[in-house]
Short mmCIF file of C-alpha atoms in Angstrom, two decimals:
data_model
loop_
_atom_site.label_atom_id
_atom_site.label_comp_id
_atom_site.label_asym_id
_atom_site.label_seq_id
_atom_site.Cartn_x
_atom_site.Cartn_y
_atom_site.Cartn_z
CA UNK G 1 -2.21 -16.53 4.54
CA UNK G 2 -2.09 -13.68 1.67
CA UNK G 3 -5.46 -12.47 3.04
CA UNK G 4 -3.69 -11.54 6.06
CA UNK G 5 -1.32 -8.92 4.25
CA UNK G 6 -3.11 -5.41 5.18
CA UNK G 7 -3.78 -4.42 2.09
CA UNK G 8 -5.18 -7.79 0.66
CA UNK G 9 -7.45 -7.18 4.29
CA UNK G 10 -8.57 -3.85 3.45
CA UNK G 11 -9.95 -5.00 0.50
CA UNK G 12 -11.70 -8.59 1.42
CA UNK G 13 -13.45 -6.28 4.52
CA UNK G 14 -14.62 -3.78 1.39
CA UNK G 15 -15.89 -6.50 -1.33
CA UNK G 16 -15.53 -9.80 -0.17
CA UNK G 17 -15.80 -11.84 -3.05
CA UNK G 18 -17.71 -8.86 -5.00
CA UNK G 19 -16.48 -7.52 -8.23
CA UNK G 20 -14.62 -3.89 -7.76
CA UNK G 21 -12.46 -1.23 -9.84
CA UNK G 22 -8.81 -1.27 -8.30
CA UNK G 23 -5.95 1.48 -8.79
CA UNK G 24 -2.82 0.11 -7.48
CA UNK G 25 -0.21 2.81 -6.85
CA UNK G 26 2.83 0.91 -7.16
CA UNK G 27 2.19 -1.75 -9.12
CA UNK G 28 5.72 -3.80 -9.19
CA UNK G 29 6.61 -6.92 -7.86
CA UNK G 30 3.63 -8.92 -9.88
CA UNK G 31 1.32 -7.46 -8.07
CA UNK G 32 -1.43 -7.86 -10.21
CA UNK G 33 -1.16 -11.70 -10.25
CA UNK G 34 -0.90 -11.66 -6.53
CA UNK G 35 -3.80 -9.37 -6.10
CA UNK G 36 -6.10 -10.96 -9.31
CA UNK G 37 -5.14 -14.83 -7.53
CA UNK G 38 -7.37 -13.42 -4.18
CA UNK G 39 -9.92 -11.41 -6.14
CA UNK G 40 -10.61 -12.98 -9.59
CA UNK G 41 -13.61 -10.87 -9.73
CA UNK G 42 -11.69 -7.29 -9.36
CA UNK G 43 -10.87 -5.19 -12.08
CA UNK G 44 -6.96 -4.24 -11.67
CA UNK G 45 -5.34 -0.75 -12.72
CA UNK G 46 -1.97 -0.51 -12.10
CA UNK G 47 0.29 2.59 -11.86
CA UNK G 48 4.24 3.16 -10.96
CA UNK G 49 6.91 5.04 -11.71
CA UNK G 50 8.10 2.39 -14.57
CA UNK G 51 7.05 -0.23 -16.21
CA UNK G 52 10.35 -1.96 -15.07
CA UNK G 53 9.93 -3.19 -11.42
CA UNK G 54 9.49 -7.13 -11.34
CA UNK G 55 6.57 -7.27 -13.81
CA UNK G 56 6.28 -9.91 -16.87
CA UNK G 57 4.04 -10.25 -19.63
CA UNK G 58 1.72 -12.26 -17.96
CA UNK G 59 1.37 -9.48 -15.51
CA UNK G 60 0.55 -6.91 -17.95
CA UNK G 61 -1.75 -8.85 -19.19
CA UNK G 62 -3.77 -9.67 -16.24
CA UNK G 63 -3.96 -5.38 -15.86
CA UNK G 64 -6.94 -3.76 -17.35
CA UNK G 65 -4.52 -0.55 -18.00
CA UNK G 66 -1.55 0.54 -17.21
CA UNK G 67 -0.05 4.07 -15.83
CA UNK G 68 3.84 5.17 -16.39
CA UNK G 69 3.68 8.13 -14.42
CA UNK G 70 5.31 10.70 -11.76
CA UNK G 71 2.81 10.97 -9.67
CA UNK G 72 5.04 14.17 -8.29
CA UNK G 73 4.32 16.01 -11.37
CA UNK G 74 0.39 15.97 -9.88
CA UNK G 75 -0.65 15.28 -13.43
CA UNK G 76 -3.89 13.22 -13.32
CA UNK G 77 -5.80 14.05 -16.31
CA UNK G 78 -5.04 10.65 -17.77
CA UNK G 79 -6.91 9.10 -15.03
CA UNK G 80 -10.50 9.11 -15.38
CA UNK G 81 -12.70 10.29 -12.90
CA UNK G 82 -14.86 9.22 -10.39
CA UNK G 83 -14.30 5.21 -11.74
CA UNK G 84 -12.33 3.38 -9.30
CA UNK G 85 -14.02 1.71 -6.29
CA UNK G 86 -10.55 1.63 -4.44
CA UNK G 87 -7.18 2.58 -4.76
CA UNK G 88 -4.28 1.09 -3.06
CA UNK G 89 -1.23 3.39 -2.40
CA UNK G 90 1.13 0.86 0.03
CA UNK G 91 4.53 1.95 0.56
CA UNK G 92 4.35 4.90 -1.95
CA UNK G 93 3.99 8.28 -0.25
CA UNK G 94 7.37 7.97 2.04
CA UNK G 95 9.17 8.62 -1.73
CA UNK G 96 7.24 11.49 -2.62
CA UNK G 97 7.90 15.27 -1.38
CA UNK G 98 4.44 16.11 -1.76
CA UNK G 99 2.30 13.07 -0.47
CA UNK G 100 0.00 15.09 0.56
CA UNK G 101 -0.90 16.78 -2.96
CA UNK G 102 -1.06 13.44 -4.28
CA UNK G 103 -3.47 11.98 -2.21
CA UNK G 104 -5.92 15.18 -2.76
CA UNK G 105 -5.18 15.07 -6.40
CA UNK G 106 -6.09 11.06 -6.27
CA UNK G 107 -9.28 11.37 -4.49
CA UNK G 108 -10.92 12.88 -7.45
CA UNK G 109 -10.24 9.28 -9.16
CA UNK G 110 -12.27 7.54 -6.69
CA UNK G 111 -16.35 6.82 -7.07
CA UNK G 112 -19.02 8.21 -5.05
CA UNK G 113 -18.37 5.57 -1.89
CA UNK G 114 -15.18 4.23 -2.57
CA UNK G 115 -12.34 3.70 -0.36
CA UNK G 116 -8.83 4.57 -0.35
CA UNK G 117 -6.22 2.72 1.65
CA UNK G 118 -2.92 4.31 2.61
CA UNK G 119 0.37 2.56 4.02
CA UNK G 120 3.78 4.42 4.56
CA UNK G 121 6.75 3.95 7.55
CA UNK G 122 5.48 5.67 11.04
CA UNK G 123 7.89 8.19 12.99
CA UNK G 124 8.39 4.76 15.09
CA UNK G 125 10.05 3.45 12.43
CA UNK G 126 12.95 6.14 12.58
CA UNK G 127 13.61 4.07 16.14
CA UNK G 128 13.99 0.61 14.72
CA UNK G 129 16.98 -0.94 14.31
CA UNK G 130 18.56 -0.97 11.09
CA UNK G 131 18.32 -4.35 8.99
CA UNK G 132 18.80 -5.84 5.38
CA UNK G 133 15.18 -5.32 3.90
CA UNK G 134 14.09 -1.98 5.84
CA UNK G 135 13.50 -2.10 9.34
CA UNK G 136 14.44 1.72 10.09
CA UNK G 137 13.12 4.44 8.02
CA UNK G 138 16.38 5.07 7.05
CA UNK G 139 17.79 2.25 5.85
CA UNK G 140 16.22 2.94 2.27
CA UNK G 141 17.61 6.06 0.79
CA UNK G 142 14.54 7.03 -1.36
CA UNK G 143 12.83 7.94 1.55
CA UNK G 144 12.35 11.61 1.56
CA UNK G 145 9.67 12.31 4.00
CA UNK G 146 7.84 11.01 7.23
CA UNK G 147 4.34 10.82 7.24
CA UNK G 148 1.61 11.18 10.35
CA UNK G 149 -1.66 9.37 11.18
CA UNK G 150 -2.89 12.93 12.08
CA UNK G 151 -2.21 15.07 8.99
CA UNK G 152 -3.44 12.14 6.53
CA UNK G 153 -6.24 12.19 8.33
CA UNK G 154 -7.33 15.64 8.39
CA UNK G 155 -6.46 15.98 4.86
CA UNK G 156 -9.11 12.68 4.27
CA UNK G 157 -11.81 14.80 6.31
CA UNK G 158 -11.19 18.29 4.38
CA UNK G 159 -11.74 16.52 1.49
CA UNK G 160 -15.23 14.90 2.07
CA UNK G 161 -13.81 11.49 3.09
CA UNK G 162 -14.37 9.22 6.44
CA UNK G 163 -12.13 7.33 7.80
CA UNK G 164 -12.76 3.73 8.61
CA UNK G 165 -9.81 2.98 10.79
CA UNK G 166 -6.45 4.33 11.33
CA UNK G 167 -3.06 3.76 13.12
CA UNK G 168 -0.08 1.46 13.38
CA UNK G 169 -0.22 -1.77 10.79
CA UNK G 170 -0.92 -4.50 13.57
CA UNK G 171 -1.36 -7.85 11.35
CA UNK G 172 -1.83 -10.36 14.24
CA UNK G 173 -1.32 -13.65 12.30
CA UNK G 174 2.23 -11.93 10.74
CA UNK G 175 3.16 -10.83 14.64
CA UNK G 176 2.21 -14.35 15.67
CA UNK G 177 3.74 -16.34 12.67
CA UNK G 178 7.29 -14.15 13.00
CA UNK G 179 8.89 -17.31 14.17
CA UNK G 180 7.64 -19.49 11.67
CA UNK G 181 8.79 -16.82 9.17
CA UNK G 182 12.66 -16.50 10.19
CA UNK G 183 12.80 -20.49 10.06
CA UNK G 184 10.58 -20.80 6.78
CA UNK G 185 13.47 -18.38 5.52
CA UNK G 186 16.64 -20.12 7.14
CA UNK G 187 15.49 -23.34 6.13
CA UNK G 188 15.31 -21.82 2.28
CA UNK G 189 18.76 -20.38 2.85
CA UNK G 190 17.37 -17.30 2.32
CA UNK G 191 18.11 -13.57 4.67
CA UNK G 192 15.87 -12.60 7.21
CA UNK G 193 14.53 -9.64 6.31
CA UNK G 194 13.57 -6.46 8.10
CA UNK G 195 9.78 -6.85 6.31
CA UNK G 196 9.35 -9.73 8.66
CA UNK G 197 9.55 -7.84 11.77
CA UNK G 198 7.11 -5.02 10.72
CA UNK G 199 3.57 -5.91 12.38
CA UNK G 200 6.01 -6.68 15.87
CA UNK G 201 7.41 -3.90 15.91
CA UNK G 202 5.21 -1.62 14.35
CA UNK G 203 6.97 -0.23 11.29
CA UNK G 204 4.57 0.96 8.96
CA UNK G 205 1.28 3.18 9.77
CA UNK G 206 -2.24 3.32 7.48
CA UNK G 207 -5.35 5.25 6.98
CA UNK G 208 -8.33 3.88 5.15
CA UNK G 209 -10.48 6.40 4.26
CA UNK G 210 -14.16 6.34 2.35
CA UNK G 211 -15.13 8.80 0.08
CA UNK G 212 -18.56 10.23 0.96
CA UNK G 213 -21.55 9.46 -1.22
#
């Protein structure tokens, strides 16, 4: 079932069960553990704001490095280039002012062939109603700007990159195991969660783009 997360996709369709270089841009929540649990064989970078969002020891420890940075400062020196087979930037970009400049300050980071996958809340999501969790755009209040398929595109192709695919996150086995979701959750006496209804109703956009050779 992790597999099915988007991101967790993107990257079994890239390596399989092949050893890669991963930046993850917003690195909280153990997501190294998560990520290292499906890909034993991947080398994990992580990189947030703070050290100090749902991360432990064993975390840290599972990371290769780790990056405290602003990524609005558009400071990358510390990064080295041309290493990383992928980076991961899920959820990221809606909190930064200059997404844009980030991404085309990023690319630099990536190797010859590697691929860069991109996740942020569509216009669409401005529509949504508003739920515990995040269902509309605005029901987080770090989120400073709305992002387009379009523009991240065309900044991908000015850059040297193609894209592989593109549009509105559409995980089929998360629209068709909603149901089983909201009970797995009532029956733990947990809230239902605006994150459950995103592949439904079509929160969150991508672009996964691959830098040219």
């Amino acid at each position: 079932m992790k597999r099915q997360n988007p991101k967790f996709h993107f990257l079994h369709q890239t390596f399989g069960n092949g050893a890669f270089t991963l930046l993850d841009i917003g690195a909280g929540n153990q997501s190294a553990t998560k990520t290292l649990a499906l890909f034993p064989s991947c080398s994990y970078y992580g990189l947030d704001l703070s050290r100090n969002y749902n991360n432990t020891s064993d975390d840290f420890a599972l990371m290769k490095g780790f990056f405290e940075m602003d990524l609005t400062k558009l400071d990358f020196s510390i990064l080295p280039d041309a290493f990383y087979d992928a980076i991961l930037i899920v959820h990221v970009i809606e909190h930064l002012h200059n997404g844009e400049e980030v991404l085309k300050g990023l690319l630099p980071k990536l190797k010859p062939g590697g691929s860069m996958y991109v996740e942020y809340p569509g216009k669409r999501s401005t529509r949504l109603p508003s739920m515990k969790g995040t269902l509309n755009y605005y029901d987080d209040s770090t989120h400073v700007r709305i992002y387009t398929v379009r523009e991240l595109e065309a900044l991908f192709i000015r850059h040297g990159c193609e894209i592989m695919d593109s549009g509105t996150r559409r995980s089929w086995f998360y629209v068709l195991a909603t149901p089983f979701r909201i009970l797995f959750r009532w029956l733990r006496g947990k809230a239902v969660t605006g994150n459950i209804f995103w592949d439904l109703l079509g929160f969150a956009e991508f672009v996964w783009a691959k830098k040219q050779q």
